[in-house]
Coordinates of C-alpha atoms in Angstrom, one line a residue:
M18 CA -2.7 6.5 -10.2
A19 CA -5.4 7.9 -8.1
E20 CA -6.1 4.3 -6.4
W21 CA -2.4 3.8 -5.9
Q22 CA -1.7 6.9 -4.6
G23 CA -4.7 6.2 -1.9
F24 CA -2.6 3.0 -1.2
G25 CA 0.8 5.0 -0.6
Y26 CA -1.3 7.5 1.7
R27 CA -2.4 4.4 3.7
A28 CA 0.8 3.4 4.2
L29 CA 2.8 6.1 4.9
T30 CA -0.6 6.7 7.7
A31 CA 0.0 3.5 9.1
A32 CA 3.7 3.7 9.3
G33 CA 3.0 6.2 11.8
E34 CA 1.7 3.6 14.3
S35 CA 2.8 0.2 13.0
E36 CA 6.4 -1.1 12.3
Q37 CA 7.8 0.1 8.9
G38 CA 8.2 -4.1 8.0
S39 CA 4.4 -4.7 8.0
V40 CA 3.8 -1.3 6.3
Q41 CA 5.9 -2.1 3.3
A42 CA 4.5 -5.6 3.0
S43 CA 1.2 -4.4 3.0
D44 CA 2.0 -1.2 -0.1
Q45 CA 3.3 -4.1 -1.7
A46 CA 0.1 -6.0 -1.4
G47 CA -1.6 -2.9 -2.6
A48 CA 0.4 -2.8 -5.6
V49 CA -0.4 -6.7 -6.2
A50 CA -3.9 -6.1 -5.8
L51 CA -3.8 -3.4 -8.4
L52 CA -1.6 -5.3 -10.8
Q53 CA -4.2 -8.5 -10.9
K54 CA -7.2 -5.6 -11.0
R55 CA -5.5 -4.0 -14.4
G56 CA -4.6 -7.6 -15.9

């Protein structure tokens, strides 16, 4: 869970400097990477 929170924090930080669309894409990529890591 801590890893996922780290992804979310980075996404929120990026939201201040980047477009929300790319932030959502990067957050999705993080979720996929985490699922692959666990699987």
